[in-house]
PDB file of C-alpha atoms in Angstrom:
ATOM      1  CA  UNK A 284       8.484  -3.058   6.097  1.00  0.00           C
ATOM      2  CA  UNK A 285       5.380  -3.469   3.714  1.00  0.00           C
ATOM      3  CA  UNK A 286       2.312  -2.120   4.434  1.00  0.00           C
ATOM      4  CA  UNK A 287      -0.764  -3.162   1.734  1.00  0.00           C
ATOM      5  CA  UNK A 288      -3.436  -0.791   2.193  1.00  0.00           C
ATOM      6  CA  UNK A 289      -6.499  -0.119   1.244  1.00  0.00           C
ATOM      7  CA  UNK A 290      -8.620   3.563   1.978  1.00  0.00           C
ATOM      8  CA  UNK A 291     -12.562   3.564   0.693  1.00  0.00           C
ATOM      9  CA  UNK A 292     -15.125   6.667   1.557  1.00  0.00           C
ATOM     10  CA  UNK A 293     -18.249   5.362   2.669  1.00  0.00           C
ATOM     11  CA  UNK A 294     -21.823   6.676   1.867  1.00  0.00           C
ATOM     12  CA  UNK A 295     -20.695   8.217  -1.876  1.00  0.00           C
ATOM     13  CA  UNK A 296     -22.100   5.031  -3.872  1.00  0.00           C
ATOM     14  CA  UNK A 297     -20.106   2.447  -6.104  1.00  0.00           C
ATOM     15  CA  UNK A 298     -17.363   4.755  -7.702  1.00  0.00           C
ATOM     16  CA  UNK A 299     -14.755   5.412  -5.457  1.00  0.00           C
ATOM     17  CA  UNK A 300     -12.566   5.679  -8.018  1.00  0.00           C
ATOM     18  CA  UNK A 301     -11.512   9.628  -7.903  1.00  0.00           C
ATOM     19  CA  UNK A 302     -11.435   9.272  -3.560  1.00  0.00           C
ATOM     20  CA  UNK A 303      -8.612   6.083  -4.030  1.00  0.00           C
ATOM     21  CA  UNK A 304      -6.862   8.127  -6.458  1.00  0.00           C
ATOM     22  CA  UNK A 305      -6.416  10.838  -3.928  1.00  0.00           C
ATOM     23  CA  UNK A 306      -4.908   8.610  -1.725  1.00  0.00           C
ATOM     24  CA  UNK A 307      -2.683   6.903  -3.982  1.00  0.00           C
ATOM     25  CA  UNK A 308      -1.135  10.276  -5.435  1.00  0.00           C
ATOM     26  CA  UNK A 309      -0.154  11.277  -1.568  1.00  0.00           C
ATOM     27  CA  UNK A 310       1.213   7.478  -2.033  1.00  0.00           C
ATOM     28  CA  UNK A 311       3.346   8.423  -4.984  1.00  0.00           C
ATOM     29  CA  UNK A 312       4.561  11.931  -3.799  1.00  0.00           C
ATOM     30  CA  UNK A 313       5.991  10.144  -1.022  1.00  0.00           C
ATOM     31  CA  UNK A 314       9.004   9.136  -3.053  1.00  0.00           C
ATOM     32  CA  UNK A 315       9.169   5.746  -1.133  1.00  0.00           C
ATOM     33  CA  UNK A 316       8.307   2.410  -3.302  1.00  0.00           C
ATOM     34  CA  UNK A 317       4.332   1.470  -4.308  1.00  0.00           C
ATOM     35  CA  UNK A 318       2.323  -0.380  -5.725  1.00  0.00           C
ATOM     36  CA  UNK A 319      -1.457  -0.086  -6.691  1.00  0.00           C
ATOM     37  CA  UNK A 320      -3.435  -2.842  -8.241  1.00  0.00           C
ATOM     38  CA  UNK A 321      -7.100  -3.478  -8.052  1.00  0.00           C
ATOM     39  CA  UNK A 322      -7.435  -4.144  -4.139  1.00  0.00           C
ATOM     40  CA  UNK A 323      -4.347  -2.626  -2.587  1.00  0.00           C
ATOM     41  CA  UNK A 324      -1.906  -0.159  -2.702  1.00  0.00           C
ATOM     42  CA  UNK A 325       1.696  -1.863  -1.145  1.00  0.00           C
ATOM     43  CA  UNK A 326       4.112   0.849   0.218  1.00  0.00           C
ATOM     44  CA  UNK A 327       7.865   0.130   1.157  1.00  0.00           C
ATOM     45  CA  UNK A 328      10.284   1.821   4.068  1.00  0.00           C
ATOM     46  CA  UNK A 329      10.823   2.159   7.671  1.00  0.00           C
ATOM     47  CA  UNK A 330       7.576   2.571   9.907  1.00  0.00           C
ATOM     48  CA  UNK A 331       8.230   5.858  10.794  1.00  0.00           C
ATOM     49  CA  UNK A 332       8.386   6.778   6.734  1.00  0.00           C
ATOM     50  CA  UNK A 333       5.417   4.429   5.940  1.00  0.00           C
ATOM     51  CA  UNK A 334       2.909   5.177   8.301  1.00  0.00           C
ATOM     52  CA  UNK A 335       2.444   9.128   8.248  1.00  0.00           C
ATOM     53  CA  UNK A 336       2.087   8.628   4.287  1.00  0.00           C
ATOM     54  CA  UNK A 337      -0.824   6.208   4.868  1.00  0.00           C
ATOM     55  CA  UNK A 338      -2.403   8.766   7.461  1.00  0.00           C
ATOM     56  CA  UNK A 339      -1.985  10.962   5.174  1.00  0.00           C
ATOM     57  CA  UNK A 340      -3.807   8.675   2.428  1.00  0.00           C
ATOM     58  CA  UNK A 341      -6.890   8.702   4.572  1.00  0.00           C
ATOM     59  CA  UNK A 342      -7.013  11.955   5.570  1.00  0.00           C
ATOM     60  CA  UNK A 343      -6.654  12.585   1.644  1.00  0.00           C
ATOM     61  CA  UNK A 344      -9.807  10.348   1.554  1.00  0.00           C
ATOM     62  CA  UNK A 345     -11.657  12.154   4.083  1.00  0.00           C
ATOM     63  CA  UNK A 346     -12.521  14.797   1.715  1.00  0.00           C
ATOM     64  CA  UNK A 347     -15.029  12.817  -0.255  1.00  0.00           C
ATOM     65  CA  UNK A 348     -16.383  11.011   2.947  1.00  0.00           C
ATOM     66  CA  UNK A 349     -17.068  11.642   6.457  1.00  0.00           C
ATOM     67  CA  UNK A 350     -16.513   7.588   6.772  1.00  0.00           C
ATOM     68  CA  UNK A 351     -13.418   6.102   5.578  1.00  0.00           C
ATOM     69  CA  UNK A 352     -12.499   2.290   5.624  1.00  0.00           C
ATOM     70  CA  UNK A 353      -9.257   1.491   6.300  1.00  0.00           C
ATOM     71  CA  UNK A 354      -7.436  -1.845   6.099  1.00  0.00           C
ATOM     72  CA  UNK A 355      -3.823  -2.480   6.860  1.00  0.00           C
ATOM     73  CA  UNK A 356      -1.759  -5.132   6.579  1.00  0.00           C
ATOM     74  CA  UNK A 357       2.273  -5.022   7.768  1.00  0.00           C
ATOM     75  CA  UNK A 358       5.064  -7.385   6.866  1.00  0.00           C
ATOM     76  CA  UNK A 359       7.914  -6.020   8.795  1.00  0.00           C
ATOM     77  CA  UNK A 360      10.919  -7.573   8.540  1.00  0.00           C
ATOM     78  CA  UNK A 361      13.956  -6.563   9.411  1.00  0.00           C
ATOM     79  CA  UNK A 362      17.378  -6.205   7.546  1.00  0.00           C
ATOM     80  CA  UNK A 363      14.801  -6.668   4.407  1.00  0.00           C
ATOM     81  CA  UNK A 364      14.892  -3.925   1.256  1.00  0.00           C
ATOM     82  CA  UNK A 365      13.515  -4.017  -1.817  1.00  0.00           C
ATOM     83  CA  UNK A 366      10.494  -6.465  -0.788  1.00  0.00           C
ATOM     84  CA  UNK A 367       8.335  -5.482  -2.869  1.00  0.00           C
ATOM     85  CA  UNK A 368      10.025  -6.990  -6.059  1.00  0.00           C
ATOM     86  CA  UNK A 369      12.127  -9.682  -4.091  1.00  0.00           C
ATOM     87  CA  UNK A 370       8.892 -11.096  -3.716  1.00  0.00           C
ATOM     88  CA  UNK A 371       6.900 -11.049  -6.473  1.00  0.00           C
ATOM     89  CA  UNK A 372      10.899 -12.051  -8.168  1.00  0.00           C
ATOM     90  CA  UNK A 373      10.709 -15.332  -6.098  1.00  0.00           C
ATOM     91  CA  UNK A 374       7.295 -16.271  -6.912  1.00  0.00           C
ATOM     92  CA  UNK A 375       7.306 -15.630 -10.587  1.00  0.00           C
ATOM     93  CA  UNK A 376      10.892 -17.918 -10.370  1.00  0.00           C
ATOM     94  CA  UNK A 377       8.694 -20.831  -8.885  1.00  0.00           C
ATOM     95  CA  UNK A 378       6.207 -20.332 -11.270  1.00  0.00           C
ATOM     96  CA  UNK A 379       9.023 -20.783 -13.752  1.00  0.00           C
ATOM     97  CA  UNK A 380      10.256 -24.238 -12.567  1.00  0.00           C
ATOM     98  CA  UNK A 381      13.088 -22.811 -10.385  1.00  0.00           C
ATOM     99  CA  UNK A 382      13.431 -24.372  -6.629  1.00  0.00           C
ATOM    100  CA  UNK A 383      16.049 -21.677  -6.272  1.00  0.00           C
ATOM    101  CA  UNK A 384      15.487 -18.464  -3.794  1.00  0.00           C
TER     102      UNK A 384
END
């Protein structure tokens, strides 16, 4: 599965930057495969893997903020690895002029 998540403290004003950080370097230490961009961070493995890591993520939040927003969004699908660049791979190839998957 792929979970895209996104973890922001409420109440500390505009930067949230150091709070996301702290969630995405329990992200990283996980050893499974992520991705951060502006919005999300995308996280790859079984449910059981991916889901204490992004509990985790908040609770590594919670320390700037008593209020943490969470969202969460799953694409689990089995018999599926490597999502995370398959699919980004078969956009870019449409992009490209390719029909093929």
């Amino acid at each position: 599965m792929i979970a895209a998540f996104s973890v922001t403290p409420l109440g500390v004003g505009e930067d949230v930057g150091e709070a996301v950080a702290a969630a995405v370097r329990v992200v990283r230490a996980s050893g499974l495969p992520n991705r951060t961009d502006a919005m999300f961070t995308s996280i790859e493995g079984e449910w059981d893997e991916v889901m204490p890591v992004i509990r985790e993520a908040i609770e590594a939040v919670k320390t700037y903020s008593n209020r943490v927003s969470t969202v969460i969004k799953i694409d689990d699908r089995a018999g599926v690895t490597d999502g995370l660049t398959r699919k980004v791979a078969t956009v870019e190839r449409h992009l490209a002029g390719s029909a093929e998957d």
